[in-house]
Amino acid sequence: MGRLALPGFRVCEPCLREGMVGLDDIERIAHALWTDPESLLLKRGSDSGRSSSVPRSMSPADDAVLAVFDWRSIATRRGEPEDFEMVVNHWADRVCADLGQFYPVPPPGRWPSVMVLRRWWHWLCKQDFAGLAVWELTNVATVLRDVAHESRGKARLGRCPEYLDGMRCGYLLMVRPDADHLGCPRCGKGWPRENWRRLASQIEAADDWDRATGSTPTGPPA
């Protein structure tokens, strides 16, 4: 059984919130891909900072970056890459067609499709297709964050232990070692640094409960 949708909506509050955060990240990272693709297309070193001395065949470009520009890339599970422009433009086209809207003239650095989705986000989340739209768009945001290497340098604390409507949030919490605050983009819960030890205990307790009850956290796979 999933979380209860907000009154009048087809999605729960955490999904509504996560989608709005995701749109901001999609526009920001997409702008970087379009204006400075070399910084992401060139192969980076391994996370350990070491490179293999064994000669081997290697693509000169980052396959993950290429995949998000390939129209043949279709995600069937959370975290799988797909053509991010096709997904975002598809849902923006759907909104404009259903509402009789036109694309706005964007200021520099803005993406008209994201502007449409942000403007009509609450309307979209009240439609019968809201579940699929939110899933696809939040997956695009997750994949683009990985492409932009935004998870590098962060430590994994575990899955968010907060419960809403009887369901665990489950979003994978990651934080930089020098951060003073950690916030969950899905449920909105925040923890100052001095509470991280208590948070770790809460995560452990929630994990134990999930194992005991056979529950599955709803966040993306670790």
XYZ file of C-alpha atoms in Angstrom:
222
model
C 0.000 0.000 0.000
C 1.433 3.369 -0.974
C 1.123 6.758 0.658
C -2.168 8.578 0.520
C -2.380 11.284 -2.120
C -2.999 14.848 -1.040
C -6.663 15.888 -1.205
C -7.426 16.743 -4.825
C -4.058 15.426 -6.016
C -2.925 12.144 -7.536
C 0.399 12.077 -5.685
C 1.518 12.280 -2.069
C 3.123 15.372 -0.551
C 6.716 13.977 -0.575
C 6.449 13.185 -4.299
C 5.005 16.632 -4.993
C 7.907 18.241 -3.143
C 10.582 15.995 -4.659
C 9.323 16.776 -8.146
C 9.591 20.521 -7.594
C 13.158 20.164 -6.314
C 13.926 17.895 -9.263
C 12.774 20.483 -11.807
C 15.230 23.008 -10.376
C 18.092 20.507 -10.630
C 17.083 19.434 -14.145
C 17.203 22.997 -15.447
C 20.489 23.797 -13.697
C 22.349 20.663 -14.819
C 20.871 20.763 -18.335
C 22.183 24.313 -18.731
C 25.669 23.074 -17.787
C 25.410 20.201 -20.278
C 24.425 22.559 -23.085
C 26.896 25.353 -22.359
C 29.964 23.441 -21.126
C 29.576 19.793 -22.190
C 33.320 19.155 -22.301
C 33.522 19.353 -18.518
C 31.173 16.371 -18.264
C 31.901 14.518 -21.508
C 35.582 13.952 -20.797
C 36.295 10.865 -18.772
C 37.053 11.612 -15.133
C 39.434 9.616 -13.011
C 38.157 6.931 -10.689
C 36.702 7.893 -7.315
C 39.931 6.787 -5.668
C 41.960 9.172 -7.808
C 44.001 6.323 -9.283
C 44.084 5.223 -12.909
C 44.908 1.757 -14.158
C 48.311 1.245 -15.797
C 46.946 -1.727 -17.763
C 46.237 -0.762 -21.396
C 42.595 -1.235 -22.291
C 40.008 0.017 -24.722
C 38.006 2.905 -23.335
C 35.481 5.294 -24.785
C 36.863 8.855 -24.787
C 33.526 10.125 -23.535
C 31.484 9.446 -20.441
C 28.932 6.810 -21.427
C 26.503 8.046 -18.781
C 26.520 11.507 -20.347
C 26.043 10.127 -23.846
C 23.109 8.012 -22.672
C 21.088 11.007 -21.479
C 21.314 12.507 -24.985
C 20.342 9.253 -26.747
C 16.679 9.014 -27.758
C 16.983 5.224 -27.586
C 17.649 5.357 -23.830
C 14.462 4.432 -21.972
C 14.427 3.919 -18.209
C 12.479 0.998 -16.782
C 13.882 1.268 -13.254
C 14.844 4.185 -11.031
C 18.355 5.380 -11.777
C 18.530 4.127 -15.364
C 19.520 6.815 -17.913
C 17.202 8.087 -20.616
C 16.983 11.005 -23.029
C 16.278 13.785 -20.548
C 15.254 16.344 -23.183
C 12.697 13.974 -24.668
C 11.135 13.237 -21.268
C 10.937 16.857 -20.123
C 9.680 18.156 -23.474
C 7.081 15.383 -23.674
C 5.427 16.343 -20.397
C 5.666 20.059 -21.120
C 4.008 19.446 -24.512
C 1.269 17.476 -22.753
C 0.603 20.325 -20.323
C 0.506 22.935 -23.089
C -1.789 20.803 -25.255
C -4.234 20.025 -22.452
C -4.388 23.600 -21.171
C -4.084 25.435 -24.483
C -0.925 27.168 -23.285
C 2.070 28.419 -25.252
C 5.722 28.128 -24.380
C 7.071 31.284 -22.711
C 9.968 33.298 -24.094
C 12.725 32.315 -21.670
C 15.286 34.643 -20.134
C 18.945 33.607 -20.554
C 19.777 30.315 -18.913
C 16.170 29.150 -18.604
C 14.507 26.156 -20.264
C 10.966 26.843 -21.552
C 9.816 23.264 -20.929
C 10.874 23.394 -17.286
C 9.247 26.809 -16.940
C 5.954 25.311 -18.151
C 6.199 22.344 -15.795
C 7.093 24.521 -12.832
C 4.235 26.937 -13.578
C 1.644 24.147 -13.878
C 3.183 21.602 -11.507
C 0.250 21.498 -9.095
C -2.184 21.119 -11.997
C -0.110 18.280 -13.447
C -0.090 16.475 -10.095
C -3.899 16.440 -10.089
C -4.197 14.590 -13.404
C -4.632 10.860 -13.988
C -1.161 10.676 -15.541
C 0.516 12.386 -12.571
C 2.101 9.208 -11.198
C 3.939 8.412 -14.421
C 4.938 12.034 -15.025
C 6.366 12.487 -11.528
C 8.217 9.162 -11.702
C 9.825 9.959 -15.059
C 10.774 13.526 -14.144
C 12.235 12.657 -10.733
C 14.185 9.840 -12.375
C 15.609 12.315 -14.903
C 16.679 14.534 -11.997
C 18.353 11.581 -10.254
C 20.241 10.558 -13.398
C 21.385 14.107 -14.174
C 22.735 14.513 -10.638
C 24.792 11.355 -11.172
C 25.977 12.597 -14.578
C 27.077 15.864 -12.988
C 28.998 13.882 -10.355
C 27.110 15.714 -7.625
C 27.198 12.609 -5.437
C 31.003 12.605 -5.385
C 32.595 13.764 -2.165
C 29.437 12.938 -0.213
C 28.981 10.282 2.440
C 25.914 8.063 2.462
C 24.116 8.204 5.786
C 21.292 5.874 4.825
C 17.640 6.213 3.931
C 15.478 8.926 5.445
C 13.760 7.478 8.554
C 10.772 9.846 8.527
C 7.288 8.384 8.186
C 4.362 10.026 6.415
C 0.928 8.409 6.238
C 2.429 5.279 7.743
C 5.054 4.935 4.996
C 8.781 5.508 5.352
C 10.188 8.303 3.189
C 13.233 6.192 2.307
C 15.113 8.834 0.294
C 18.849 8.122 0.159
C 20.501 10.783 2.339
C 23.961 11.952 1.293
C 25.980 14.735 2.866
C 29.336 16.414 2.474
C 31.660 15.997 5.476
C 31.962 19.769 5.963
C 28.210 20.480 5.810
C 26.380 22.018 8.771
C 22.884 20.880 7.812
C 21.259 17.974 6.009
C 17.842 18.178 4.404
C 15.712 15.533 2.733
C 14.446 16.790 -0.649
C 11.541 14.350 -0.596
C 9.839 14.901 2.780
C 11.416 18.231 3.718
C 12.777 17.076 7.077
C 16.062 18.680 8.122
C 18.756 17.884 10.666
C 21.517 20.201 11.961
C 24.955 18.659 12.243
C 24.702 18.184 16.007
C 21.743 15.833 15.467
C 23.409 13.555 12.910
C 24.392 10.953 15.524
C 20.770 10.729 16.614
C 19.739 10.585 12.942
C 22.049 7.602 12.394
C 20.323 5.805 15.275
C 16.908 6.611 13.796
C 17.999 5.258 10.402
C 19.273 2.058 12.026
C 15.996 1.608 13.921
C 13.950 2.203 10.759
C 16.119 -0.276 8.829
C 15.598 -2.885 11.561
C 11.848 -2.333 11.367
C 11.872 -2.683 7.575
C 13.753 -5.965 7.823
C 11.447 -7.270 10.540
C 8.276 -6.386 8.652
C 9.504 -7.075 5.132
C 8.890 -3.457 4.139
C 10.711 -1.841 1.228
C 11.887 1.799 1.460
C 10.500 3.930 -1.331
C 13.687 5.798 -2.245
C 15.956 5.161 -5.243
C 18.280 2.159 -4.948
C 21.487 2.648 -3.008
